[in-house]
Amino acid sequence: MAIDSAAYSPKEFRLAFKTEATVGSKVVSSMQEINVDSVELPSLNPTQVFDMRARAGRTAKLADVFTDGSLVDKEISFSGTADSTVLPLLLKNITNSAVRAASVGNYPAAYVIPDSFTPSEMKIGTDISGTADISLFTVAVLSPEANMDIVFPSCRLTSLTISGDMGTENGRIKISGSFKTKFNAFLNQNVTGSSSYGSTFYSMQTFGASKIIGGASDCILQSFSLNIENPAEYIGNTSVTADIGDGGADNQEPQVIAIGIPEVSANLEATIKYDGNTTGLDNSYRSGSGVAIHLSNNANWHSADTFGIYAKKSIITSLSHNEGAAMMLDISSKLVADAGASAPNDSLFEIIA
């Protein structure tokens, strides 16, 4: 084979996804790209056993090696910039819901994890195209080399971090996360017709003056990071053919996908200025009281739009001084649902995007 002179920039590799209609069946056209910083090779995690067996000689033998790529967790991690095309799709997947209508309880249109979050399990081969509270993605790493795309069917977004820092890109909102699947990956694919990411972005500059962190109103916010974890468990195994699996040969694939076990969790970290409005956080931290988080363009969450994060109750889990240009506070909080409240006030969190 002759030397191949082609060389590629790491920035030429792209990440794209598309909602599936059937559990376990990939889609490889008209995918939506994500505005990523760069693309890493996903974790394929094949099962490999190199143990030396009882044979003549004191060396491992090729015939003793065991490798199997079926029924193993595969993860595709990313980081990049949030835009109004991609972020709503990611939020729909990780919250298992379409955007809540603005008329519900006179609250804004938002993606919500309610107190009663108990998502339906998904069975292989099931048509989910018309189900609002179920969402799966085919995820693809797009290579600049022809016919070398890597495709991962039936992925769930199990981790999503939404963050911003006024010292980075003037507060433009960034995202990072991980997709997970246990279905077999397709190598050497040709994904066609992917759409570029959106050009409309979110910014901390849209947050109004009445920002609330840890229950303290009118905070001066330097940075924040909201991390959402919604686990997905791929359970069982079944032998399948056709489009599910590797496209023809018998393969073992999971039978059921269970969401949110043991819990959906959300944690917010923020850096805010130490002043008269925030000194009371010590008492909230010590007492373990439930305190509000509100970041939006309106002091009244009912009237917020554009971009925002709201949690009626959170528990401060750590609080420390941050010696910046001015004395700051680093605060970490775990968001909790309010089981005693009526919907929609009982939600774990609400996000406008």
Coordinates of C-alpha atoms in Angstrom, one line a residue:
M1 CA 0.0 0.0 0.0
A2 CA 1.3 3.4 -1.0
I3 CA 1.8 6.2 1.6
D4 CA -1.3 8.4 2.0
S5 CA -0.3 12.1 2.1
A6 CA -3.6 13.4 3.4
A7 CA -3.5 15.1 6.8
Y8 CA -6.4 16.6 8.8
S9 CA -6.8 19.2 11.4
P10 CA -8.5 18.0 14.6
K11 CA -11.1 20.7 13.9
E12 CA -12.2 18.9 10.8
F13 CA -13.9 16.2 12.8
R14 CA -17.5 16.9 13.7
L15 CA -20.2 15.6 16.1
A16 CA -23.8 15.2 15.0
F17 CA -27.0 13.6 16.2
K18 CA -30.6 12.9 15.2
T19 CA -33.7 11.7 17.0
E20 CA -34.6 8.1 16.3
A21 CA -38.0 6.7 15.4
T22 CA -37.4 3.1 16.6
V23 CA -35.4 1.8 19.6
G24 CA -32.2 0.3 18.3
S25 CA -32.4 1.5 14.7
K26 CA -29.8 4.0 13.6
V27 CA -30.4 7.0 11.3
V28 CA -27.5 8.2 9.1
S29 CA -28.8 11.2 7.1
S30 CA -29.9 14.8 7.8
M31 CA -28.2 14.9 11.2
Q32 CA -27.8 18.0 13.4
E33 CA -24.2 19.0 14.2
I34 CA -23.1 20.4 17.6
N35 CA -20.9 23.4 18.0
V36 CA -18.0 21.5 19.7
D37 CA -14.6 22.7 20.7
S38 CA -13.1 19.5 19.3
V39 CA -14.0 15.8 18.9
E40 CA -12.3 13.0 20.8
L41 CA -12.4 9.4 19.8
P42 CA -15.4 7.9 21.7
S43 CA -14.9 5.2 24.3
L44 CA -15.7 1.9 22.5
N45 CA -14.8 -0.2 25.6
P46 CA -14.6 -3.7 24.0
T47 CA -14.3 -6.5 26.5
Q48 CA -10.7 -7.8 26.3
V49 CA -9.1 -10.7 28.2
F50 CA -5.4 -11.3 27.9
D51 CA -4.9 -13.8 30.7
M52 CA -2.3 -16.5 29.9
R53 CA -3.8 -19.9 29.7
A54 CA -2.4 -23.3 30.7
R55 CA -0.2 -24.1 27.7
A56 CA 3.4 -25.0 27.0
G57 CA 5.8 -22.1 27.4
R58 CA 5.5 -19.0 29.5
T59 CA 4.0 -16.5 27.1
A60 CA 0.5 -15.4 26.3
K61 CA -0.8 -16.8 23.0
L62 CA -2.9 -15.0 20.3
A63 CA -5.4 -17.9 20.5
D64 CA -6.0 -17.2 24.2
V65 CA -7.1 -13.5 23.7
F66 CA -10.8 -12.9 24.0
T67 CA -12.4 -9.7 22.6
D68 CA -16.1 -8.8 22.4
G69 CA -17.6 -5.4 21.5
S70 CA -21.2 -6.3 22.2
L71 CA -23.2 -5.3 25.3
V72 CA -20.6 -2.9 26.6
D73 CA -21.2 0.8 27.6
K74 CA -20.0 3.3 25.0
E75 CA -19.6 7.0 25.8
I76 CA -19.3 10.0 23.5
S77 CA -18.2 13.1 25.4
F78 CA -18.3 16.6 24.1
S79 CA -17.8 20.3 25.0
G80 CA -18.7 23.4 23.1
T81 CA -21.1 26.4 22.8
A82 CA -24.8 26.3 23.3
D83 CA -27.1 27.5 20.6
S84 CA -30.8 27.9 20.2
T85 CA -31.0 25.0 17.7
V86 CA -29.1 22.3 19.6
L87 CA -29.7 23.1 23.3
P88 CA -33.5 22.6 23.2
L89 CA -33.0 19.2 21.6
L90 CA -30.5 18.2 24.3
L91 CA -32.8 19.4 27.1
K92 CA -35.7 17.4 25.6
N93 CA -33.6 14.3 25.7
I94 CA -32.2 14.7 29.2
T95 CA -35.6 15.7 30.8
N96 CA -37.6 13.2 28.8
S97 CA -40.2 15.9 27.9
A98 CA -41.3 18.3 25.3
V99 CA -41.2 21.9 26.3
R100 CA -44.0 22.7 28.8
A101 CA -46.6 25.1 27.4
A102 CA -46.4 28.6 28.7
S103 CA -50.0 28.5 29.8
V104 CA -49.4 25.7 32.5
G105 CA -49.8 27.3 35.9
N106 CA -49.1 30.7 34.3
Y107 CA -45.4 29.6 34.1
P108 CA -43.1 30.2 31.2
A109 CA -42.4 27.6 28.4
A110 CA -39.6 25.5 29.9
Y111 CA -38.0 22.1 30.1
V112 CA -38.9 20.6 33.4
I113 CA -38.1 17.7 35.7
P114 CA -41.2 17.3 37.9
D115 CA -41.3 15.9 41.4
S116 CA -43.1 12.8 40.0
F117 CA -40.5 12.0 37.3
T118 CA -41.0 8.3 36.4
P119 CA -40.1 7.9 32.7
S120 CA -41.3 4.9 30.7
E121 CA -38.8 2.1 29.9
M122 CA -38.0 1.6 26.2
K123 CA -38.0 -1.8 24.5
I124 CA -35.9 -2.7 21.5
G125 CA -37.7 -2.4 18.2
T126 CA -40.5 -0.2 19.7
D127 CA -41.8 2.8 17.6
I128 CA -41.3 5.9 19.7
S129 CA -41.7 8.5 17.0
G130 CA -45.0 9.8 18.4
T131 CA -44.1 9.7 22.1
A132 CA -43.4 13.1 23.6
D133 CA -41.7 11.9 26.8
I134 CA -39.3 9.5 25.2
S135 CA -36.3 10.5 23.1
L136 CA -33.2 8.6 21.7
F137 CA -30.4 9.9 19.5
T138 CA -28.2 8.3 16.9
V139 CA -24.9 10.0 17.5
A140 CA -22.1 10.2 14.8
V141 CA -18.5 11.2 14.8
L142 CA -18.0 12.6 11.3
S143 CA -14.6 12.1 9.8
P144 CA -13.0 14.2 7.0
E145 CA -11.9 10.9 5.5
A146 CA -14.6 9.4 3.2
N147 CA -16.7 6.5 4.6
M148 CA -15.0 6.6 8.0
D149 CA -17.8 8.0 10.2
I150 CA -18.6 6.2 13.4
V151 CA -22.3 5.8 14.3
F152 CA -23.8 5.0 17.7
P153 CA -27.5 4.0 17.7
S154 CA -30.0 4.7 20.5
C155 CA -27.9 7.0 22.7
R156 CA -29.2 8.8 25.8
L157 CA -27.7 12.1 27.0
T158 CA -26.9 11.0 30.5
S159 CA -24.9 14.1 31.6
L160 CA -25.3 17.8 30.6
T161 CA -23.5 20.8 32.0
I162 CA -24.7 24.3 31.2
S163 CA -22.2 27.0 32.3
G164 CA -21.1 30.6 31.9
D165 CA -18.4 32.9 33.1
M166 CA -18.3 36.7 32.5
G167 CA -14.6 36.4 32.1
T168 CA -14.9 34.0 29.2
E169 CA -16.4 35.2 25.9
N170 CA -18.4 37.9 27.8
G171 CA -20.6 35.3 29.4
R172 CA -21.6 33.3 26.4
I173 CA -23.2 30.0 27.5
K174 CA -21.2 26.8 27.1
I175 CA -22.2 23.2 27.3
S176 CA -20.6 19.8 27.9
G177 CA -21.9 16.3 28.3
S178 CA -21.8 12.6 27.6
F179 CA -24.0 10.4 25.4
K180 CA -24.2 6.7 26.3
T181 CA -25.4 3.6 24.5
K182 CA -24.9 -0.2 24.8
F183 CA -26.0 -0.9 21.2
N184 CA -23.3 -1.9 18.8
A185 CA -21.4 0.9 17.1
F186 CA -21.2 1.1 13.3
L187 CA -17.7 1.8 11.9
N188 CA -16.7 3.0 8.4
Q189 CA -20.1 4.7 7.8
N190 CA -21.1 7.4 5.4
V191 CA -23.4 10.0 7.1
T192 CA -25.0 12.3 4.5
G193 CA -26.6 15.7 4.7
S194 CA -25.8 16.9 8.2
S195 CA -26.9 20.5 9.1
S196 CA -24.5 22.9 10.7
Y197 CA -25.1 24.1 14.3
G198 CA -27.1 27.3 14.9
S199 CA -25.9 30.8 15.0
T200 CA -28.0 32.2 17.8
F201 CA -26.4 31.9 21.2
Y202 CA -27.3 32.4 24.9
S203 CA -25.5 34.7 27.3
M204 CA -25.3 35.6 30.9
Q205 CA -25.8 39.2 29.8
T206 CA -29.5 38.4 29.4
F207 CA -29.9 37.7 33.2
G208 CA -31.6 40.6 34.9
A209 CA -30.4 42.4 38.0
S210 CA -32.5 40.3 40.4
K211 CA -30.4 37.1 40.3
I212 CA -31.0 34.7 43.1
I213 CA -28.4 32.2 44.3
G214 CA -28.8 30.2 47.5
G215 CA -31.9 32.2 48.3
A216 CA -29.9 35.5 48.3
S217 CA -31.4 38.1 46.0
D218 CA -29.6 40.7 43.9
C219 CA -26.4 38.7 43.7
I220 CA -23.4 39.9 41.6
L221 CA -22.8 36.7 39.6
Q222 CA -19.3 36.0 38.1
S223 CA -19.9 32.4 36.9
F224 CA -22.2 29.4 37.2
S225 CA -22.3 25.8 36.2
L226 CA -25.4 23.6 36.3
N227 CA -24.8 19.9 36.0
I228 CA -27.7 17.5 35.2
E229 CA -27.3 13.8 35.5
N230 CA -30.0 11.4 34.2
P231 CA -28.6 7.9 34.1
A232 CA -29.6 5.3 31.5
E233 CA -29.4 1.6 32.1
Y234 CA -29.3 -0.8 29.1
I235 CA -30.7 -4.1 30.4
G236 CA -30.9 -7.6 29.1
N237 CA -29.6 -9.1 25.8
T238 CA -31.2 -10.5 22.7
S239 CA -30.0 -11.8 19.3
V240 CA -31.1 -9.5 16.5
T241 CA -30.6 -9.1 12.8
A242 CA -31.6 -6.6 10.1
D243 CA -31.0 -2.9 10.8
I244 CA -30.6 -3.4 14.5
G245 CA -27.1 -4.3 15.5
D246 CA -24.4 -4.4 12.8
G247 CA -26.8 -4.4 9.8
G248 CA -27.2 -8.1 9.1
A249 CA -25.2 -10.5 11.2
D250 CA -26.6 -11.9 14.5
N251 CA -25.5 -9.6 17.3
Q252 CA -26.4 -9.3 21.0
E253 CA -28.1 -6.1 21.8
P254 CA -29.8 -4.8 25.0
Q255 CA -33.6 -5.4 25.3
V256 CA -34.7 -2.5 27.5
I257 CA -33.5 1.0 28.3
A258 CA -34.4 2.3 31.8
I259 CA -34.1 6.0 32.6
G260 CA -33.4 7.9 35.8
I261 CA -32.3 5.0 38.0
P262 CA -31.6 5.5 40.9
E263 CA -32.3 9.3 40.5
V264 CA -32.1 12.3 38.3
S265 CA -29.8 14.8 40.0
A266 CA -28.9 18.4 39.4
N267 CA -26.2 20.5 41.1
L268 CA -25.4 24.2 40.7
E269 CA -22.1 25.8 41.4
A270 CA -21.7 29.6 41.3
T271 CA -19.2 32.3 42.1
I272 CA -20.8 35.5 43.5
K273 CA -19.6 38.6 45.2
Y274 CA -19.4 38.7 49.0
D275 CA -21.5 41.6 50.2
G276 CA -24.5 42.5 52.4
N277 CA -26.9 40.6 50.1
T278 CA -24.9 37.3 50.4
T279 CA -23.6 37.2 53.9
G280 CA -26.8 35.3 55.0
L281 CA -25.7 32.3 53.0
D282 CA -23.7 31.1 56.0
N283 CA -27.0 30.6 57.9
S284 CA -28.7 28.9 55.0
Y285 CA -25.7 26.5 54.7
R286 CA -25.7 25.7 58.4
S287 CA -29.5 25.2 58.7
G288 CA -29.9 23.1 55.6
S289 CA -32.9 25.1 54.6
G290 CA -34.4 24.9 51.1
V291 CA -33.4 28.1 49.1
A292 CA -34.3 29.3 45.7
I293 CA -32.2 29.7 42.5
H294 CA -33.4 32.1 39.8
L295 CA -31.4 33.3 36.8
S296 CA -33.4 34.9 34.0
N297 CA -34.2 38.1 32.3
N298 CA -37.1 38.9 34.6
A299 CA -37.5 39.3 38.4
N300 CA -40.7 37.3 38.1
W301 CA -40.1 33.7 36.8
H302 CA -43.7 33.7 35.4
S303 CA -42.6 36.4 32.9
A304 CA -39.2 35.1 32.1
D305 CA -38.2 34.2 28.5
T306 CA -35.1 33.9 26.2
F307 CA -32.9 31.8 28.6
G308 CA -33.2 31.0 32.3
I309 CA -32.7 28.5 35.2
Y310 CA -35.1 28.2 38.1
A311 CA -35.3 25.9 41.1
K312 CA -37.7 26.6 43.9
K313 CA -35.7 24.6 46.4
S314 CA -32.0 23.8 46.7
I315 CA -29.7 22.8 49.5
I316 CA -26.3 24.5 49.9
T317 CA -23.7 21.8 50.1
S318 CA -20.5 23.9 50.3
L319 CA -19.6 27.5 50.8
S320 CA -16.1 29.1 50.7
H321 CA -14.3 32.3 50.1
N322 CA -12.7 33.0 46.7
E323 CA -10.0 35.7 46.9
G324 CA -10.4 37.4 43.5
A325 CA -10.1 41.0 42.6
A326 CA -12.9 41.4 45.2
M327 CA -13.8 38.9 47.8
M328 CA -16.1 36.3 46.2
L329 CA -18.1 33.3 47.5
D330 CA -18.0 29.9 45.8
I331 CA -21.3 28.2 46.5
S332 CA -22.4 24.6 45.6
S333 CA -26.0 23.5 45.8
K334 CA -28.0 20.4 45.2
L335 CA -31.4 21.0 43.6
V336 CA -34.3 19.2 45.3
A337 CA -38.0 18.8 44.4
D338 CA -40.7 20.2 46.7
A339 CA -43.0 17.2 47.3
G340 CA -45.3 19.4 49.4
A341 CA -46.1 21.8 46.6
S342 CA -48.6 21.4 43.7
A343 CA -47.5 21.3 40.1
P344 CA -45.7 23.1 38.6
N345 CA -44.2 24.4 41.8
D346 CA -42.9 21.0 42.8
S347 CA -40.3 20.7 40.0
L348 CA -36.6 19.7 40.5
F349 CA -35.7 22.5 38.0
E350 CA -37.0 24.4 35.1
I351 CA -34.9 25.7 32.1
I352 CA -35.9 28.1 29.4
A353 CA -34.0 27.7 26.1

